[in-house]
Amino acid sequence: MKPSLPLPPQVAWASGALANGPRIRKSTCLHQLDGVFADTLAFHQCDPHQCVYDVEMFDSPTADGALYVGVTHLYPGKVGNEYFMTRGHFHQRREQGEVYFGLRGTGLLLLQNEQGEARLEKVTPGSVHIIPGFTAHRLINTGSETLSALAVWPCSAGHDYAALSSGFALRITDESEVCHGRTAV
């Protein structure tokens, strides 16, 4: 008799779609990113219901030692001349790191330490980004298609958005001044 092997959770590498497990999905629209973009006039002229990014993750136990696995889908667009980006955060437990894997699209990973020193890494399909502890991180979509990145991080890490209330040290802009994006459905 052959033992029955359950199919584990899966990710479709080309699209970032998750399957075979309970999932949680969260959408972030422009109105939830007030204060993130530099051009407040352009921000207020955009559709507040425009979806900037979705995060889908497997519903995981939250015990110490457990890991979350999720995919961020960051849509193309701009507010003024600044590219769509995730809110960005430090971890509440600062020593906790994270790993990002580029799945599709092109963009940047903005990394910043607690002293305000920032650097960028190019995100492309197949790129691997090791985010050390004590490092804030933000995805920025500089391309014309959805930027999707798979992330793995400790369930105990938490998110600290308040530590970046004055923003990151770097802003990534383009020369055109348009308000593009995807409206949430």
PDB file of C-alpha atoms in Angstrom:
ATOM      1  CA  MET A   1       0.000   0.000   0.000  1.00  0.00           C
ATOM      2  CA  LYS A   2       1.308   3.424  -0.961  1.00  0.00           C
ATOM      3  CA  PRO A   3       1.154   6.083   1.750  1.00  0.00           C
ATOM      4  CA  SER A   4      -0.984   9.111   0.951  1.00  0.00           C
ATOM      5  CA  LEU A   5       1.131  12.246   0.636  1.00  0.00           C
ATOM      6  CA  PRO A   6      -0.748  15.520   1.031  1.00  0.00           C
ATOM      7  CA  LEU A   7       0.141  18.261  -1.424  1.00  0.00           C
ATOM      8  CA  PRO A   8       1.995  21.032   0.453  1.00  0.00           C
ATOM      9  CA  PRO A   9       1.313  24.751  -0.059  1.00  0.00           C
ATOM     10  CA  GLN A  10       2.564  25.978  -3.416  1.00  0.00           C
ATOM     11  CA  VAL A  11       3.515  29.195  -5.208  1.00  0.00           C
ATOM     12  CA  ALA A  12       3.281  29.654  -8.971  1.00  0.00           C
ATOM     13  CA  TRP A  13       6.716  31.157  -9.649  1.00  0.00           C
ATOM     14  CA  ALA A  14       5.638  33.082 -12.772  1.00  0.00           C
ATOM     15  CA  SER A  15       2.650  34.831 -11.181  1.00  0.00           C
ATOM     16  CA  GLY A  16       3.122  34.571  -7.431  1.00  0.00           C
ATOM     17  CA  ALA A  17      -0.271  32.880  -6.961  1.00  0.00           C
ATOM     18  CA  LEU A  18      -0.498  30.805  -3.784  1.00  0.00           C
ATOM     19  CA  ALA A  19      -2.363  27.485  -3.631  1.00  0.00           C
ATOM     20  CA  ASN A  20      -3.025  24.446  -1.401  1.00  0.00           C
ATOM     21  CA  GLY A  21      -3.436  26.066   1.953  1.00  0.00           C
ATOM     22  CA  PRO A  22      -5.567  28.526   3.894  1.00  0.00           C
ATOM     23  CA  ARG A  23      -4.705  32.061   2.820  1.00  0.00           C
ATOM     24  CA  ILE A  24      -5.105  35.608   4.086  1.00  0.00           C
ATOM     25  CA  ARG A  25      -5.329  38.507   1.599  1.00  0.00           C
ATOM     26  CA  LYS A  26      -4.947  42.207   2.375  1.00  0.00           C
ATOM     27  CA  SER A  27      -5.283  45.076  -0.093  1.00  0.00           C
ATOM     28  CA  THR A  28      -3.739  48.504   0.500  1.00  0.00           C
ATOM     29  CA  CYS A  29      -5.308  51.450  -1.319  1.00  0.00           C
ATOM     30  CA  LEU A  30      -4.016  54.994  -1.689  1.00  0.00           C
ATOM     31  CA  HIS A  31      -6.175  56.408   1.121  1.00  0.00           C
ATOM     32  CA  GLN A  32      -4.335  54.056   3.504  1.00  0.00           C
ATOM     33  CA  LEU A  33      -0.962  55.519   2.444  1.00  0.00           C
ATOM     34  CA  ASP A  34      -1.579  59.135   3.443  1.00  0.00           C
ATOM     35  CA  GLY A  35       1.777  60.718   4.295  1.00  0.00           C
ATOM     36  CA  VAL A  36       3.841  58.110   2.410  1.00  0.00           C
ATOM     37  CA  PHE A  37       4.169  60.003  -0.888  1.00  0.00           C
ATOM     38  CA  ALA A  38       6.020  63.330  -1.008  1.00  0.00           C
ATOM     39  CA  ASP A  39       3.626  65.210  -3.331  1.00  0.00           C
ATOM     40  CA  THR A  40       0.543  65.714  -1.155  1.00  0.00           C
ATOM     41  CA  LEU A  41      -1.280  67.727  -3.858  1.00  0.00           C
ATOM     42  CA  ALA A  42      -0.866  64.909  -6.395  1.00  0.00           C
ATOM     43  CA  PHE A  43      -1.808  62.370  -3.701  1.00  0.00           C
ATOM     44  CA  HIS A  44      -5.131  64.134  -3.038  1.00  0.00           C
ATOM     45  CA  GLN A  45      -5.876  64.321  -6.782  1.00  0.00           C
ATOM     46  CA  CYS A  46      -5.588  60.533  -7.170  1.00  0.00           C
ATOM     47  CA  ASP A  47      -8.466  58.106  -6.694  1.00  0.00           C
ATOM     48  CA  PRO A  48      -8.307  57.187  -2.985  1.00  0.00           C
ATOM     49  CA  HIS A  49      -9.639  53.700  -3.817  1.00  0.00           C
ATOM     50  CA  GLN A  50      -6.787  52.958  -6.222  1.00  0.00           C
ATOM     51  CA  CYS A  51      -5.221  49.674  -5.109  1.00  0.00           C
ATOM     52  CA  VAL A  52      -1.458  50.098  -4.710  1.00  0.00           C
ATOM     53  CA  TYR A  53      -0.618  46.584  -3.522  1.00  0.00           C
ATOM     54  CA  ASP A  54      -2.053  43.290  -2.365  1.00  0.00           C
ATOM     55  CA  VAL A  55      -0.424  40.865   0.052  1.00  0.00           C
ATOM     56  CA  GLU A  56      -1.481  37.236   0.053  1.00  0.00           C
ATOM     57  CA  MET A  57      -0.016  34.902   2.649  1.00  0.00           C
ATOM     58  CA  PHE A  58      -0.521  31.423   3.985  1.00  0.00           C
ATOM     59  CA  ASP A  59      -2.380  31.407   7.294  1.00  0.00           C
ATOM     60  CA  SER A  60       0.359  30.095   9.590  1.00  0.00           C
ATOM     61  CA  PRO A  61       0.673  29.348  13.288  1.00  0.00           C
ATOM     62  CA  THR A  62       2.183  32.300  15.120  1.00  0.00           C
ATOM     63  CA  ALA A  63       4.355  30.477  17.664  1.00  0.00           C
ATOM     64  CA  ASP A  64       7.988  31.438  18.165  1.00  0.00           C
ATOM     65  CA  GLY A  65      10.066  29.732  15.491  1.00  0.00           C
ATOM     66  CA  ALA A  66       7.213  29.616  12.952  1.00  0.00           C
ATOM     67  CA  LEU A  67       7.537  31.375   9.594  1.00  0.00           C
ATOM     68  CA  TYR A  68       5.141  33.386   7.477  1.00  0.00           C
ATOM     69  CA  VAL A  69       5.208  32.970   3.703  1.00  0.00           C
ATOM     70  CA  GLY A  70       3.507  35.567   1.546  1.00  0.00           C
ATOM     71  CA  VAL A  71       3.576  37.357  -1.782  1.00  0.00           C
ATOM     72  CA  THR A  72       3.322  41.107  -2.309  1.00  0.00           C
ATOM     73  CA  HIS A  73       1.826  42.200  -5.635  1.00  0.00           C
ATOM     74  CA  LEU A  74       2.796  45.869  -6.101  1.00  0.00           C
ATOM     75  CA  TYR A  75       0.967  47.446  -9.036  1.00  0.00           C
ATOM     76  CA  PRO A  76       2.538  49.879 -11.497  1.00  0.00           C
ATOM     77  CA  GLY A  77       1.689  53.522 -10.992  1.00  0.00           C
ATOM     78  CA  LYS A  78       2.804  56.849  -9.628  1.00  0.00           C
ATOM     79  CA  VAL A  79       1.664  59.631  -7.356  1.00  0.00           C
ATOM     80  CA  GLY A  80       3.016  62.753  -8.971  1.00  0.00           C
ATOM     81  CA  ASN A  81       6.435  61.619 -10.135  1.00  0.00           C
ATOM     82  CA  GLU A  82       6.971  59.088  -7.319  1.00  0.00           C
ATOM     83  CA  TYR A  83       6.550  55.383  -8.083  1.00  0.00           C
ATOM     84  CA  PHE A  84       4.024  53.230  -6.235  1.00  0.00           C
ATOM     85  CA  MET A  85       5.611  51.620  -3.178  1.00  0.00           C
ATOM     86  CA  THR A  86       4.720  49.631  -0.109  1.00  0.00           C
ATOM     87  CA  ARG A  87       4.440  51.442   3.210  1.00  0.00           C
ATOM     88  CA  GLY A  88       7.730  49.958   4.396  1.00  0.00           C
ATOM     89  CA  HIS A  89       8.621  49.038   7.951  1.00  0.00           C
ATOM     90  CA  PHE A  90      11.087  47.880  10.529  1.00  0.00           C
ATOM     91  CA  HIS A  91      10.225  44.734  12.439  1.00  0.00           C
ATOM     92  CA  GLN A  92       8.969  45.224  15.992  1.00  0.00           C
ATOM     93  CA  ARG A  93      11.568  42.677  17.011  1.00  0.00           C
ATOM     94  CA  ARG A  94      14.390  44.520  15.274  1.00  0.00           C
ATOM     95  CA  GLU A  95      16.786  41.552  15.262  1.00  0.00           C
ATOM     96  CA  GLN A  96      14.459  39.562  12.972  1.00  0.00           C
ATOM     97  CA  GLY A  97      15.438  39.365   9.291  1.00  0.00           C
ATOM     98  CA  GLU A  98      13.455  38.511   6.170  1.00  0.00           C
ATOM     99  CA  VAL A  99      14.069  37.100   2.695  1.00  0.00           C
ATOM    100  CA  TYR A 100      12.481  38.369  -0.539  1.00  0.00           C
ATOM    101  CA  PHE A 101      12.472  36.467  -3.837  1.00  0.00           C
ATOM    102  CA  GLY A 102      11.662  38.422  -7.020  1.00  0.00           C
ATOM    103  CA  LEU A 103       8.957  36.605  -9.008  1.00  0.00           C
ATOM    104  CA  ARG A 104       7.818  38.985 -11.756  1.00  0.00           C
ATOM    105  CA  GLY A 105       8.148  42.594 -12.812  1.00  0.00           C
ATOM    106  CA  THR A 106      10.964  45.021 -12.057  1.00  0.00           C
ATOM    107  CA  GLY A 107      11.542  47.378  -9.217  1.00  0.00           C
ATOM    108  CA  LEU A 108      13.681  48.219  -6.239  1.00  0.00           C
ATOM    109  CA  LEU A 109      14.035  47.120  -2.652  1.00  0.00           C
ATOM    110  CA  LEU A 110      14.834  50.096  -0.443  1.00  0.00           C
ATOM    111  CA  LEU A 111      16.741  49.144   2.702  1.00  0.00           C
ATOM    112  CA  GLN A 112      17.518  51.513   5.561  1.00  0.00           C
ATOM    113  CA  ASN A 113      19.267  50.929   8.878  1.00  0.00           C
ATOM    114  CA  GLU A 114      18.376  52.607  12.166  1.00  0.00           C
ATOM    115  CA  GLN A 115      21.000  55.323  11.567  1.00  0.00           C
ATOM    116  CA  GLY A 116      19.154  56.411   8.386  1.00  0.00           C
ATOM    117  CA  GLU A 117      21.699  54.970   5.917  1.00  0.00           C
ATOM    118  CA  ALA A 118      19.791  53.723   2.868  1.00  0.00           C
ATOM    119  CA  ARG A 119      20.633  51.565  -0.121  1.00  0.00           C
ATOM    120  CA  LEU A 120      18.790  50.025  -3.069  1.00  0.00           C
ATOM    121  CA  GLU A 121      18.721  46.554  -4.596  1.00  0.00           C
ATOM    122  CA  LYS A 122      17.218  45.813  -8.020  1.00  0.00           C
ATOM    123  CA  VAL A 123      14.297  43.351  -7.861  1.00  0.00           C
ATOM    124  CA  THR A 124      13.777  41.125 -10.912  1.00  0.00           C
ATOM    125  CA  PRO A 125      12.437  37.605 -11.500  1.00  0.00           C
ATOM    126  CA  GLY A 126      14.837  35.251  -9.726  1.00  0.00           C
ATOM    127  CA  SER A 127      16.536  37.853  -7.527  1.00  0.00           C
ATOM    128  CA  VAL A 128      17.090  36.939  -3.870  1.00  0.00           C
ATOM    129  CA  HIS A 129      17.251  39.624  -1.183  1.00  0.00           C
ATOM    130  CA  ILE A 130      18.457  38.884   2.345  1.00  0.00           C
ATOM    131  CA  ILE A 131      17.117  41.617   4.606  1.00  0.00           C
ATOM    132  CA  PRO A 132      19.158  41.633   7.818  1.00  0.00           C
ATOM    133  CA  GLY A 133      17.741  42.429  11.219  1.00  0.00           C
ATOM    134  CA  PHE A 134      17.649  46.088  12.258  1.00  0.00           C
ATOM    135  CA  THR A 135      16.792  47.060   8.642  1.00  0.00           C
ATOM    136  CA  ALA A 136      13.635  48.772   7.370  1.00  0.00           C
ATOM    137  CA  HIS A 137      12.464  47.660   3.942  1.00  0.00           C
ATOM    138  CA  ARG A 138      10.123  48.882   1.195  1.00  0.00           C
ATOM    139  CA  LEU A 139       9.337  47.622  -2.322  1.00  0.00           C
ATOM    140  CA  ILE A 140       9.090  50.153  -5.171  1.00  0.00           C
ATOM    141  CA  ASN A 141       7.620  49.280  -8.583  1.00  0.00           C
ATOM    142  CA  THR A 142       9.616  51.107 -11.282  1.00  0.00           C
ATOM    143  CA  GLY A 143       8.246  48.989 -14.140  1.00  0.00           C
ATOM    144  CA  SER A 144       5.111  48.912 -16.246  1.00  0.00           C
ATOM    145  CA  GLU A 145       3.767  45.590 -14.913  1.00  0.00           C
ATOM    146  CA  THR A 146       2.965  44.175 -11.491  1.00  0.00           C
ATOM    147  CA  LEU A 147       6.017  43.609  -9.283  1.00  0.00           C
ATOM    148  CA  SER A 148       5.557  40.403  -7.269  1.00  0.00           C
ATOM    149  CA  ALA A 149       7.927  39.235  -4.537  1.00  0.00           C
ATOM    150  CA  LEU A 150       7.695  36.188  -2.291  1.00  0.00           C
ATOM    151  CA  ALA A 151       8.681  36.886   1.315  1.00  0.00           C
ATOM    152  CA  VAL A 152       9.568  34.589   4.219  1.00  0.00           C
ATOM    153  CA  TRP A 153       9.847  36.039   7.731  1.00  0.00           C
ATOM    154  CA  PRO A 154       9.499  34.961  11.373  1.00  0.00           C
ATOM    155  CA  CYS A 155       5.935  35.057  12.701  1.00  0.00           C
ATOM    156  CA  SER A 156       7.228  36.765  15.839  1.00  0.00           C
ATOM    157  CA  ALA A 157       8.880  39.659  13.920  1.00  0.00           C
ATOM    158  CA  GLY A 158       5.906  42.050  13.890  1.00  0.00           C
ATOM    159  CA  HIS A 159       5.744  45.359  12.006  1.00  0.00           C
ATOM    160  CA  ASP A 160       6.804  48.789  13.265  1.00  0.00           C
ATOM    161  CA  TYR A 161       5.496  51.471  10.904  1.00  0.00           C
ATOM    162  CA  ALA A 162       5.700  54.293  13.463  1.00  0.00           C
ATOM    163  CA  ALA A 163       9.521  54.275  13.474  1.00  0.00           C
ATOM    164  CA  LEU A 164       9.381  55.578   9.891  1.00  0.00           C
ATOM    165  CA  SER A 165       6.780  58.293  10.417  1.00  0.00           C
ATOM    166  CA  SER A 166       9.139  60.830   8.833  1.00  0.00           C
ATOM    167  CA  GLY A 167       9.778  58.494   5.874  1.00  0.00           C
ATOM    168  CA  PHE A 168      12.789  56.807   4.334  1.00  0.00           C
ATOM    169  CA  ALA A 169      15.985  58.691   3.470  1.00  0.00           C
ATOM    170  CA  LEU A 170      15.558  58.009  -0.290  1.00  0.00           C
ATOM    171  CA  ARG A 171      12.669  58.643  -2.694  1.00  0.00           C
ATOM    172  CA  ILE A 172      12.508  57.116  -6.164  1.00  0.00           C
ATOM    173  CA  THR A 173      10.942  59.361  -8.794  1.00  0.00           C
ATOM    174  CA  ASP A 174      10.383  59.580 -12.539  1.00  0.00           C
ATOM    175  CA  GLU A 175      10.291  62.705 -14.687  1.00  0.00           C
ATOM    176  CA  SER A 176       6.596  62.553 -15.679  1.00  0.00           C
ATOM    177  CA  GLU A 177       3.951  63.840 -13.290  1.00  0.00           C
ATOM    178  CA  VAL A 178       0.979  61.536 -13.657  1.00  0.00           C
ATOM    179  CA  CYS A 179      -1.376  59.667 -11.379  1.00  0.00           C
ATOM    180  CA  HIS A 180      -1.621  56.084 -12.670  1.00  0.00           C
ATOM    181  CA  GLY A 181      -2.628  52.890 -11.013  1.00  0.00           C
ATOM    182  CA  ARG A 182      -5.197  50.203 -10.540  1.00  0.00           C
ATOM    183  CA  THR A 183      -8.566  50.811  -8.907  1.00  0.00           C
ATOM    184  CA  ALA A 184      -9.592  48.279  -6.294  1.00  0.00           C
ATOM    185  CA  VAL A 185     -12.563  46.129  -7.154  1.00  0.00           C
TER     186      VAL A 185
END
